[in-house]
Short mmCIF file of C-alpha atoms in Angstrom, two decimals:
data_model
loop_
_atom_site.label_atom_id
_atom_site.label_comp_id
_atom_site.label_asym_id
_atom_site.label_seq_id
_atom_site.Cartn_x
_atom_site.Cartn_y
_atom_site.Cartn_z
CA UNK A 1 21.12 6.32 -8.20
CA UNK A 2 18.93 8.94 -6.57
CA UNK A 3 19.40 12.58 -7.51
CA UNK A 4 17.35 15.80 -7.30
CA UNK A 5 17.08 17.18 -3.77
CA UNK A 6 13.67 18.67 -4.65
CA UNK A 7 12.19 15.29 -5.58
CA UNK A 8 9.39 15.66 -3.04
CA UNK A 9 7.92 18.73 -4.75
CA UNK A 10 6.12 16.67 -7.42
CA UNK A 11 6.63 13.10 -6.20
CA UNK A 12 4.06 10.32 -6.20
CA UNK A 13 4.32 8.66 -2.79
CA UNK A 14 2.73 5.28 -2.06
CA UNK A 15 1.63 4.61 1.51
CA UNK A 16 2.36 1.08 2.70
CA UNK A 17 0.35 -0.09 5.70
CA UNK A 18 2.85 -2.85 6.53
CA UNK A 19 0.65 -5.48 8.19
CA UNK A 20 -1.81 -5.34 5.29
CA UNK A 21 0.50 -5.03 2.29
CA UNK A 22 2.34 -8.33 1.75
CA UNK A 23 3.22 -11.28 3.99
CA UNK A 24 6.55 -13.00 3.30
CA UNK A 25 6.59 -15.50 6.17
CA UNK A 26 2.99 -16.73 6.00
CA UNK A 27 1.93 -15.76 9.53
CA UNK A 28 -1.06 -13.71 8.33
CA UNK A 29 0.57 -10.33 9.04
CA UNK A 30 2.34 -8.26 6.41
CA UNK A 31 6.01 -7.55 7.02
CA UNK A 32 9.02 -5.63 5.73
CA UNK A 33 10.25 -8.67 3.80
CA UNK A 34 6.88 -8.70 2.06
CA UNK A 35 7.33 -5.06 1.04
CA UNK A 36 10.82 -5.87 -0.22
CA UNK A 37 9.48 -8.75 -2.31
CA UNK A 38 6.98 -6.38 -3.97
CA UNK A 39 9.41 -3.61 -4.87
CA UNK A 40 9.29 -4.65 -8.54
CA UNK A 41 5.50 -4.23 -8.41
CA UNK A 42 5.90 -0.75 -6.94
CA UNK A 43 8.59 0.14 -9.46
CA UNK A 44 6.36 -0.96 -12.33
CA UNK A 45 3.49 1.01 -10.83
CA UNK A 46 5.70 4.07 -11.18
CA UNK A 47 5.87 5.56 -7.69
CA UNK A 48 8.74 7.78 -6.59
CA UNK A 49 8.69 6.87 -2.91
CA UNK A 50 7.02 4.65 -0.36
CA UNK A 51 5.80 5.82 3.04
CA UNK A 52 5.84 3.07 5.65
CA UNK A 53 3.22 3.33 8.39
CA UNK A 54 4.71 2.41 11.80
CA UNK A 55 6.69 -0.82 11.97
CA UNK A 56 8.33 -0.07 15.33
CA UNK A 57 8.17 -2.24 18.46
CA UNK A 58 4.58 -1.90 19.65
CA UNK A 59 1.83 -3.72 21.58
CA UNK A 60 -0.41 -2.74 18.61
CA UNK A 61 -3.10 -1.11 20.72
CA UNK A 62 -3.52 1.36 17.84
CA UNK A 63 -2.08 -0.40 14.82
CA UNK A 64 1.51 0.50 15.66
CA UNK A 65 0.86 4.16 16.43
CA UNK A 66 1.57 3.22 20.06
CA UNK A 67 5.36 2.97 19.94
CA UNK A 68 7.31 1.15 22.65
CA UNK A 69 10.73 1.48 20.98
CA UNK A 70 11.33 4.14 18.34
CA UNK A 71 14.66 2.62 17.27
CA UNK A 72 13.69 -0.96 16.49
CA UNK A 73 11.40 -3.06 14.29
CA UNK A 74 8.61 -5.07 15.89
CA UNK A 75 9.29 -8.80 15.43
CA UNK A 76 5.95 -9.20 13.62
CA UNK A 77 7.40 -6.99 10.86
CA UNK A 78 10.96 -8.34 10.89
CA UNK A 79 14.21 -6.79 12.08
CA UNK A 80 16.46 -3.79 11.56
CA UNK A 81 18.39 -5.93 9.07
CA UNK A 82 15.15 -6.39 7.09
CA UNK A 83 14.60 -2.64 7.18
CA UNK A 84 18.14 -1.91 5.98
CA UNK A 85 17.76 -4.41 3.15
CA UNK A 86 14.44 -2.88 2.14
CA UNK A 87 15.93 0.63 2.00
CA UNK A 88 18.95 -0.57 0.00
CA UNK A 89 16.81 -2.44 -2.53
CA UNK A 90 14.32 0.41 -2.83
CA UNK A 91 17.08 2.93 -3.47
CA UNK A 92 18.60 0.62 -6.08
CA UNK A 93 15.29 0.76 -7.93
CA UNK A 94 15.02 4.55 -7.63
CA UNK A 95 12.37 4.45 -4.90
CA UNK A 96 12.81 6.59 -1.80
CA UNK A 97 11.63 5.56 1.66
CA UNK A 98 9.65 7.72 4.10
CA UNK A 99 8.89 6.48 7.61
CA UNK A 100 6.20 7.46 10.09
CA UNK A 101 7.26 9.38 13.19
CA UNK A 102 4.87 9.41 16.16
CA UNK A 103 5.98 12.25 18.50
CA UNK A 104 2.73 13.27 20.25
CA UNK A 105 2.48 10.10 22.34
CA UNK A 106 4.23 6.81 23.03
CA UNK A 107 2.95 3.42 24.10
CA UNK A 108 2.24 2.85 27.78
CA UNK A 109 4.77 0.02 27.34
CA UNK A 110 7.55 2.49 26.49
CA UNK A 111 10.44 2.19 29.01
CA UNK A 112 9.87 5.78 30.16
CA UNK A 113 6.24 5.21 31.08
CA UNK A 114 6.91 1.81 32.64
CA UNK A 115 9.69 3.33 34.77
CA UNK A 116 7.31 5.99 36.08
CA UNK A 117 9.16 8.94 34.53
CA UNK A 118 6.11 11.15 34.83
CA UNK A 119 7.92 14.38 34.00
CA UNK A 120 8.22 13.06 30.42
CA UNK A 121 4.43 12.69 30.16
CA UNK A 122 1.48 14.91 31.05
CA UNK A 123 0.33 14.10 34.57
CA UNK A 124 -1.84 16.18 36.90
CA UNK A 125 -3.73 15.78 40.15
CA UNK A 126 -7.17 16.39 38.63
CA UNK A 127 -8.42 15.86 35.08
CA UNK A 128 -9.85 18.69 33.03
CA UNK A 129 -12.68 18.33 30.51
CA UNK A 130 -10.56 17.27 27.52
CA UNK A 131 -11.90 14.39 25.45
CA UNK A 132 -10.08 11.67 23.54
CA UNK A 133 -10.26 11.76 19.75
CA UNK A 134 -11.26 8.10 20.05
CA UNK A 135 -14.13 8.97 22.40
CA UNK A 136 -14.51 9.31 26.15
CA UNK A 137 -12.31 11.26 28.56
CA UNK A 138 -8.70 12.03 27.63
CA UNK A 139 -7.50 11.16 31.15
CA UNK A 140 -6.82 7.90 32.97
CA UNK A 141 -6.11 7.62 36.70
CA UNK A 142 -3.16 5.67 38.09
CA UNK A 143 -2.90 3.91 41.44
CA UNK A 144 -1.67 6.87 43.50
CA UNK A 145 -4.55 9.03 42.31
CA UNK A 146 -2.84 11.14 39.62
CA UNK A 147 -4.17 11.27 36.06
CA UNK A 148 -2.30 11.11 32.77
CA UNK A 149 -3.34 12.64 29.44
CA UNK A 150 -4.01 10.56 26.34
CA UNK A 151 -5.60 12.40 23.44
CA UNK A 152 -6.04 9.02 21.76
CA UNK A 153 -6.25 5.58 23.44
CA UNK A 154 -5.38 5.10 27.14
CA UNK A 155 -2.47 2.96 25.93
CA UNK A 156 -1.05 6.09 24.22
CA UNK A 157 0.04 8.57 26.92
CA UNK A 158 0.88 12.04 25.61
CA UNK A 159 4.51 13.05 25.89
CA UNK A 160 5.48 16.26 27.69
CA UNK A 161 7.22 18.39 25.10
CA UNK A 162 7.99 21.06 27.69
CA UNK A 163 10.63 18.62 28.97
CA UNK A 164 14.01 19.15 27.21
CA UNK A 165 14.76 15.42 27.51
CA UNK A 166 11.79 14.62 25.28
CA UNK A 167 12.99 17.09 22.66
CA UNK A 168 16.54 15.74 22.77
CA UNK A 169 15.26 12.17 22.45
CA UNK A 170 13.36 12.88 19.25
CA UNK A 171 16.22 14.79 17.69
CA UNK A 172 18.28 11.66 18.26
CA UNK A 173 15.52 9.45 16.83
CA UNK A 174 15.52 11.55 13.66
CA UNK A 175 19.28 11.07 13.29
CA UNK A 176 18.99 7.33 13.96
CA UNK A 177 16.71 6.78 10.96
CA UNK A 178 18.42 9.35 8.74
CA UNK A 179 21.69 7.51 9.37
CA UNK A 180 19.97 4.34 8.14
CA UNK A 181 19.14 6.07 4.86
CA UNK A 182 15.51 7.14 5.16
CA UNK A 183 14.56 9.94 2.81
CA UNK A 184 11.93 11.58 4.96
CA UNK A 185 9.34 11.45 7.70
CA UNK A 186 5.58 11.64 7.86
CA UNK A 187 4.86 13.40 11.16
CA UNK A 188 1.85 11.87 12.91
CA UNK A 189 -0.42 14.37 14.73
CA UNK A 190 2.02 17.12 13.76
CA UNK A 191 -0.31 19.73 15.26
CA UNK A 192 -0.16 18.06 18.68
CA UNK A 193 2.71 17.89 21.19
CA UNK A 194 2.34 21.38 22.68
CA UNK A 195 -0.62 22.03 25.00
CA UNK A 196 -1.87 25.42 26.14
CA UNK A 197 -0.30 26.64 29.39
CA UNK A 198 -2.24 25.52 32.44
CA UNK A 199 -4.24 22.94 30.41
CA UNK A 200 -7.45 25.04 30.40
CA UNK A 201 -10.89 23.46 30.00
CA UNK A 202 -12.43 23.49 26.55
CA UNK A 203 -15.81 24.26 28.06
CA UNK A 204 -17.88 22.71 25.30
CA UNK A 205 -21.03 21.05 26.57
CA UNK A 206 -22.43 19.20 23.54
CA UNK A 207 -20.92 17.21 20.71
CA UNK A 208 -17.29 16.21 20.19
CA UNK A 209 -14.69 18.75 21.21
CA UNK A 210 -12.46 18.37 18.17
CA UNK A 211 -13.28 16.99 14.76
CA UNK A 212 -10.17 15.90 12.90
CA UNK A 213 -11.10 18.31 10.11
CA UNK A 214 -12.85 21.19 11.80
CA UNK A 215 -12.48 24.91 12.31
CA UNK A 216 -12.48 24.98 16.11
CA UNK A 217 -9.40 25.99 18.10
CA UNK A 218 -8.78 23.74 21.09
CA UNK A 219 -6.06 24.06 23.76
CA UNK A 220 -4.40 20.75 22.88
CA UNK A 221 -3.94 21.16 19.12
CA UNK A 222 -2.14 23.65 16.87
CA UNK A 223 -0.51 25.67 19.64
CA UNK A 224 2.08 28.17 18.45
CA UNK A 225 4.87 26.48 20.39
CA UNK A 226 4.78 23.42 18.13
CA UNK A 227 6.62 25.41 15.47
CA UNK A 228 9.67 25.71 17.72
CA UNK A 229 9.99 21.92 17.52
CA UNK A 230 10.06 21.92 13.73
CA UNK A 231 12.56 24.75 13.69
CA UNK A 232 14.80 22.43 15.75
CA UNK A 233 14.25 19.56 13.33
CA UNK A 234 14.77 21.31 10.00
CA UNK A 235 18.53 21.88 10.41
CA UNK A 236 18.91 18.16 11.17
CA UNK A 237 17.11 17.23 7.94
CA UNK A 238 19.10 19.80 5.97
CA UNK A 239 22.39 18.46 7.32
CA UNK A 240 21.92 15.18 5.43
CA UNK A 241 22.44 14.91 1.64
CA UNK A 242 19.85 13.85 -0.90
CA UNK A 243 16.87 16.06 -0.11
CA UNK A 244 15.61 14.60 3.18
CA UNK A 245 12.11 15.88 3.88
CA UNK A 246 9.18 15.86 6.31
CA UNK A 247 5.44 16.08 5.71
CA UNK A 248 2.95 17.06 8.41
CA UNK A 249 -0.29 15.32 9.28
CA UNK A 250 -1.83 18.49 10.68
CA UNK A 251 -5.57 19.01 11.09
CA UNK A 252 -5.93 22.74 11.74
CA UNK A 253 -8.61 25.40 11.59
CA UNK A 254 -7.63 27.37 8.46
CA UNK A 255 -5.33 27.41 5.43
CA UNK A 256 -3.36 30.20 7.07
CA UNK A 257 -2.72 28.05 10.15
CA UNK A 258 -1.69 25.09 8.01
CA UNK A 259 0.69 27.23 5.98
CA UNK A 260 2.68 27.98 9.13
CA UNK A 261 3.91 24.36 9.25
CA UNK A 262 5.62 24.65 5.87
CA UNK A 263 8.64 26.72 5.01
CA UNK A 264 12.42 26.82 4.71
CA UNK A 265 12.84 26.70 8.50
CA UNK A 266 10.08 24.16 9.32
CA UNK A 267 8.55 21.23 7.39
CA UNK A 268 8.56 20.69 3.64
CA UNK A 269 4.90 19.77 3.16
CA UNK A 270 1.57 19.35 4.93
CA UNK A 271 -1.15 16.94 3.91
CA UNK A 272 -4.10 18.50 2.11
CA UNK A 273 -7.01 16.63 3.67
CA UNK A 274 -9.68 18.92 2.27
CA UNK A 275 -9.22 17.40 -1.18
CA UNK A 276 -9.81 13.95 0.31
CA UNK A 277 -12.99 15.20 1.98
CA UNK A 278 -14.38 17.00 -1.10
CA UNK A 279 -17.69 15.87 -2.60
CA UNK A 280 -17.68 14.26 -6.03
CA UNK A 281 -18.85 17.40 -7.77
CA UNK A 282 -17.07 19.87 -10.02
CA UNK A 283 -17.84 22.83 -7.75
CA UNK A 284 -16.58 21.07 -4.62
CA UNK A 285 -13.37 19.93 -6.31
CA UNK A 286 -12.74 23.38 -7.80
CA UNK A 287 -13.27 25.15 -4.47
CA UNK A 288 -10.80 22.87 -2.73
CA UNK A 289 -8.23 23.05 -5.53
CA UNK A 290 -8.36 26.86 -5.65
CA UNK A 291 -8.10 27.10 -1.88
CA UNK A 292 -5.22 24.61 -1.75
CA UNK A 293 -3.20 26.31 -4.48
CA UNK A 294 -3.69 29.70 -2.81
CA UNK A 295 -2.54 28.18 0.47
CA UNK A 296 0.56 26.78 -1.25
CA UNK A 297 1.38 30.22 -2.63
CA UNK A 298 1.53 31.58 0.93
CA UNK A 299 4.62 29.49 1.65
CA UNK A 300 6.08 29.01 -1.82
CA UNK A 301 5.78 25.24 -1.58
CA UNK A 302 3.74 22.81 -3.66
CA UNK A 303 0.59 21.37 -2.20
CA UNK A 304 -0.15 17.69 -1.66
CA UNK A 305 -3.12 15.70 -2.91
CA UNK A 306 -4.58 12.58 -1.36
CA UNK A 307 -7.79 10.59 -1.89
CA UNK A 308 -7.40 7.67 0.55
CA UNK A 309 -5.32 6.70 3.57
CA UNK A 310 -5.32 4.38 6.58
CA UNK A 311 -7.68 6.62 8.59
CA UNK A 312 -10.52 7.29 6.15
CA UNK A 313 -12.90 5.13 4.07
CA UNK A 314 -11.48 4.23 0.67
CA UNK A 315 -12.52 6.65 -2.04
CA UNK A 316 -14.17 3.95 -4.17
CA UNK A 317 -16.82 3.73 -1.45
CA UNK A 318 -16.70 7.35 -0.31
CA UNK A 319 -17.30 8.72 -3.81
CA UNK A 320 -19.91 6.14 -4.74
CA UNK A 321 -18.26 3.60 -7.00
CA UNK A 322 -15.22 2.62 -9.01
CA UNK A 323 -15.96 4.86 -12.00
CA UNK A 324 -15.97 7.95 -9.79
CA UNK A 325 -12.87 6.81 -7.92
CA UNK A 326 -10.97 6.37 -11.19
CA UNK A 327 -12.15 9.77 -12.41
CA UNK A 328 -11.09 11.47 -9.16
CA UNK A 329 -7.69 9.77 -9.37
CA UNK A 330 -6.99 11.08 -12.88
CA UNK A 331 -7.96 14.55 -11.71
CA UNK A 332 -5.64 14.30 -8.70
CA UNK A 333 -2.67 13.05 -10.71
CA UNK A 334 -3.03 15.97 -13.12
CA UNK A 335 -2.82 18.64 -10.42
CA UNK A 336 0.40 20.57 -9.67
CA UNK A 337 2.28 19.31 -6.62
CA UNK A 338 2.80 15.87 -5.13
CA UNK A 339 0.32 13.00 -4.80
CA UNK A 340 0.02 10.42 -2.04
CA UNK A 341 -1.53 7.04 -2.88
CA UNK A 342 -2.77 4.47 -0.37
CA UNK A 343 -1.92 0.81 -0.84
CA UNK A 344 -4.65 -1.02 -2.71
CA UNK A 345 -6.29 1.98 -4.30
CA UNK A 346 -4.51 1.07 -7.54
CA UNK A 347 -6.56 -2.15 -7.46
CA UNK A 348 -9.82 -0.24 -7.03
CA UNK A 349 -10.47 -1.75 -3.61
CA UNK A 350 -13.65 -0.61 -1.84
CA UNK A 351 -14.10 -0.12 1.89
CA UNK A 352 -14.98 -3.36 3.68
CA UNK A 353 -18.15 -2.52 5.59
CA UNK A 354 -19.15 -5.90 7.01
CA UNK A 355 -16.22 -6.98 9.15
CA UNK A 356 -17.44 -8.90 12.21
CA UNK A 357 -17.30 -6.71 15.30
CA UNK A 358 -15.23 -9.27 17.19
CA UNK A 359 -12.45 -9.04 14.58
CA UNK A 360 -12.17 -5.28 14.53
CA UNK A 361 -9.02 -3.97 16.18
CA UNK A 362 -9.36 -0.20 15.90
CA UNK A 363 -9.44 1.34 19.40
CA UNK A 364 -11.81 4.00 18.10
CA UNK A 365 -14.36 1.24 17.48
CA UNK A 366 -14.20 0.11 21.10
CA UNK A 367 -14.57 3.65 22.45
CA UNK A 368 -16.97 5.36 20.05
CA UNK A 369 -18.21 2.74 17.58
CA UNK A 370 -16.35 4.08 14.53
CA UNK A 371 -13.86 1.79 12.83
CA UNK A 372 -10.96 2.34 10.45
CA UNK A 373 -10.43 -1.40 9.99
CA UNK A 374 -12.41 -1.45 6.72
CA UNK A 375 -9.65 0.40 4.84
CA UNK A 376 -6.93 -1.76 6.42
CA UNK A 377 -7.96 -5.16 5.08
CA UNK A 378 -4.98 -6.99 3.48
CA UNK A 379 -4.40 -6.60 -0.25
CA UNK A 380 -5.34 -9.39 -2.69
CA UNK A 381 -2.30 -10.46 -4.69
CA UNK A 382 -3.49 -13.61 -6.48
CA UNK A 383 -6.91 -14.89 -7.51
CA UNK A 384 -6.55 -18.35 -5.94
CA UNK A 385 -7.93 -19.27 -2.54
CA UNK A 386 -6.42 -17.10 0.19
CA UNK A 387 -5.64 -14.31 -2.32
CA UNK A 388 -1.96 -14.54 -1.40
CA UNK A 389 -2.43 -14.80 2.38
CA UNK A 390 -2.63 -17.59 4.93
CA UNK A 391 -5.09 -16.74 7.73
CA UNK A 392 -4.78 -12.95 7.35
CA UNK A 393 -5.18 -10.76 10.45
CA UNK A 394 -8.39 -9.34 8.92
CA UNK A 395 -10.49 -11.44 6.53
CA UNK A 396 -10.27 -10.57 2.83
CA UNK A 397 -13.59 -10.59 0.92
CA UNK A 398 -13.77 -13.55 -1.46
CA UNK A 399 -15.04 -11.28 -4.24
CA UNK A 400 -11.70 -9.49 -4.19
CA UNK A 401 -10.38 -12.38 -6.25
CA UNK A 402 -11.50 -10.41 -9.30
CA UNK A 403 -9.61 -7.34 -8.00
CA UNK A 404 -6.32 -9.10 -7.29
CA UNK A 405 -3.10 -7.81 -8.81
CA UNK A 406 -2.86 -11.07 -10.72
CA UNK A 407 -6.38 -10.72 -12.16
CA UNK A 408 -5.72 -7.15 -13.29
CA UNK A 409 -2.20 -7.63 -14.64
CA UNK A 410 -3.10 -8.38 -18.27
CA UNK A 411 -6.37 -6.44 -18.50
CA UNK A 412 -5.67 -3.16 -20.31
CA UNK A 413 -8.86 -1.66 -18.88
CA UNK A 414 -8.07 -2.59 -15.25
CA UNK A 415 -7.64 0.00 -12.53
CA UNK A 416 -4.09 -1.24 -11.94
CA UNK A 417 -3.15 -0.52 -15.54
CA UNK A 418 -4.93 2.84 -15.43
CA UNK A 419 -2.70 3.85 -12.51
CA UNK A 420 0.38 2.54 -14.31
CA UNK A 421 -0.47 4.48 -17.46
CA UNK A 422 -1.23 7.66 -15.54
CA UNK A 423 1.99 7.55 -13.54
CA UNK A 424 4.03 6.80 -16.66
CA UNK A 425 2.49 9.79 -18.43
CA UNK A 426 2.98 11.96 -15.37
CA UNK A 427 6.70 11.18 -15.40
CA UNK A 428 7.30 11.94 -19.06
CA UNK A 429 4.78 14.68 -19.89
CA UNK A 430 6.25 18.19 -19.44
CA UNK A 431 2.91 19.61 -18.29
CA UNK A 432 2.55 17.26 -15.32
CA UNK A 433 4.14 17.34 -11.89
CA UNK A 434 5.07 20.86 -10.80
CA UNK A 435 3.89 24.13 -12.33
CA UNK A 436 0.57 25.90 -12.44
CA UNK A 437 -2.87 25.37 -13.94
CA UNK A 438 -5.40 27.46 -15.84
CA UNK A 439 -9.14 27.08 -15.42
CA UNK A 440 -11.15 26.68 -18.61
CA UNK A 441 -14.79 27.65 -19.05
CA UNK A 442 -17.08 24.67 -18.54
CA UNK A 443 -20.69 23.77 -17.63
CA UNK A 444 -21.59 23.68 -13.93
CA UNK A 445 -21.12 19.91 -13.55
CA UNK A 446 -17.83 19.87 -15.46
CA UNK A 447 -14.35 20.79 -14.29
CA UNK A 448 -11.79 21.70 -16.95
CA UNK A 449 -8.17 22.73 -16.50
CA UNK A 450 -5.19 23.26 -18.74
CA UNK A 451 -1.62 22.40 -17.78
CA UNK A 452 1.02 24.09 -19.89
CA UNK A 453 2.17 22.94 -22.43
CA UNK A 454 -1.08 21.88 -23.96
CA UNK A 455 -2.56 19.27 -21.61
CA UNK A 456 -6.30 19.64 -21.02
CA UNK A 457 -8.02 17.71 -18.22
CA UNK A 458 -11.80 17.47 -18.14
CA UNK A 459 -13.95 15.81 -15.46
CA UNK A 460 -17.69 15.27 -15.91
CA UNK A 461 -19.42 14.92 -12.53
CA UNK A 462 -22.91 15.38 -13.95
CA UNK A 463 -25.57 12.86 -14.86
CA UNK A 464 -25.49 13.44 -18.64
CA UNK A 465 -22.75 13.18 -21.29
CA UNK A 466 -21.17 16.49 -22.26
CA UNK A 467 -19.69 17.60 -25.55
CA UNK A 468 -16.11 18.77 -25.24
CA UNK A 469 -15.24 22.26 -26.46
CA UNK A 470 -11.57 21.33 -26.87
CA UNK A 471 -10.08 19.10 -29.51
CA UNK A 472 -6.96 17.05 -29.21
CA UNK A 473 -5.40 13.64 -28.89
CA UNK A 474 -6.81 11.48 -26.11
CA UNK A 475 -3.87 10.49 -23.91
CA UNK A 476 -5.86 8.75 -21.18
CA UNK A 477 -9.40 8.42 -19.89
CA UNK A 478 -10.71 7.00 -16.65
CA UNK A 479 -13.44 5.06 -18.44
CA UNK A 480 -14.81 4.22 -21.89
CA UNK A 481 -15.53 7.21 -24.12
CA UNK A 482 -18.71 7.62 -26.12
CA UNK A 483 -18.64 6.95 -29.85
CA UNK A 484 -20.16 10.38 -30.56
CA UNK A 485 -17.24 12.19 -28.93
CA UNK A 486 -19.05 13.19 -25.76
CA UNK A 487 -17.59 12.70 -22.28
CA UNK A 488 -19.72 10.29 -20.21
CA UNK A 489 -20.69 10.99 -16.60
CA UNK A 490 -18.17 10.14 -13.86
CA UNK A 491 -15.28 10.25 -16.30
CA UNK A 492 -12.00 12.23 -16.55
CA UNK A 493 -10.04 12.62 -19.77
CA UNK A 494 -6.50 13.85 -20.48
CA UNK A 495 -6.22 15.54 -23.90
CA UNK A 496 -3.16 16.85 -25.70
CA UNK A 497 -4.05 19.92 -27.75
#
C-alpha cells in the first residue's frame, strides 16, 4: 500500500535504463519483464521509486528518446500488458514508478511527421544559424526545399508547441499514463519546446552555441513561454490521487531561472546537475550544496541530488576511482532532499572507455565524436560467462565478473552492501531525508555537516588522514577507517553523536 502524497520530497529514485538493466527473454536487450524480475533486488536495495528511461515505440535513433508512439511499448521492451504488470508488482512492493516524457521532439517515424503535418513541427523556408546539441546544423532540408528544426538528431524533429493540437496531444498522453498508474514523469529537455519568436540567429561565431550546463541564454532554450505548458500540466497531475509528480531535466543559465520550473502551479522538482558536475573537493561540494539549498529555498521545495545518469560518465570514473565514488555517494545520501541513483552505480561500475567505434550507437558520437554509450553498458548480474546476458547489445567487460550483483551479494564490504546499508539507515534515521543541515568547522580539504538530531557527516577529500573533532558512534563509512581514529583520504563517515 502506497501512502504519503509528499513521498517525492525525500525519495530515493533509481533510474532504470531499460535495454541495459535486465534481459528476460535472452535477446541481448533489456526489457520490462527483466525489470519486473528484479523488483526484489530493487526492494532489497531500498529505493522508493524507479524511473524508467523511454520504452516507447521507437526506431532507437537516440536510445528511445526518438518516440514514434507515445502510448505504446516498443516490442523490444515488451507490451503494455508487461508495463501494467510491472507497475502492479512494483506498487505491491512499495515502489513507485516514474516514466520519461519526451515533449520537445518526436521521432521522424511518428505518424504526424510521416503524414507531412508540418504545422505540428518547426518548418521554415531558410535555416538560421542554430546548431544541434549533437553537433552540426540543427536543420535538415526536405524534398520540396523547406527545412525542419531538430535540436538533437535529424531523426528527432522538434515539435511546434505554438500549435494547440500539440499541447492537447500531450495533455492526453499525460492522462493515458496516469490512468495506467504511473506515479510521475521525468520531463526530458524540460527547458525546450518554446522557441523565441521569429527564430532569431544566435550569432555566435566560435565554439558550441549551447553547452548543456552553461550560463548562456539561447533563443531555443528556457524561453518564458515554456512555463505556460507546465501550468497546464500541474492541474492534471493534481487531479489524480497518490501524489503524482513531475521532475524537470532543465539545463538553464542560473539558479533563479531553474527555480521558476518548480512550484505549486508548475513542476515538483528540477534536477540539480551542478552537484553531478562538482569536483571531488570539499570546497567544490560545499559551494554547490550551499547554492542548491539556497535555490530550493526560493521555491519552498526540496532539491535533488544526482551523481550519475545515462548522459554523463559514471562517477566512479569521473571522480577518479571507486573510493571517491563511494565517499561522494555517502555525502549525497546524507543531504536534505531527494536522491536519484543510476542503475549499476550500486555495483561500483566504472565508465567503459574502450568500446569499439563500430558498436557505439549514440548519435552524438556520429556527429561530434562524443559518446554516452560507455555509461549504458548492460549490468552484470552473475559472475559466470555472459554475466547474465546472451549477446548483449553492447559488450560487457569481462572484468565486471568481480563487480556482478552475485559476486557482491555476500561481501559485507561490497559497494552493493554499502548502498543497501546507507538506504536502510536513511529510511529509519530521523535526521535523514528532509530537513536542514548545519555546517561544522573543518580543515580546507574536509567537509563536515550535522543533520539534526545528532548525525554528523564528514568527508575527507585531502591527501592525508585527518583527526576528527567530533566523537560518536560510527554508523557507516565509505571505506576502512584507520586504527588510530583518523579519517583516511577519499572517505566519508556517518557518526551519531
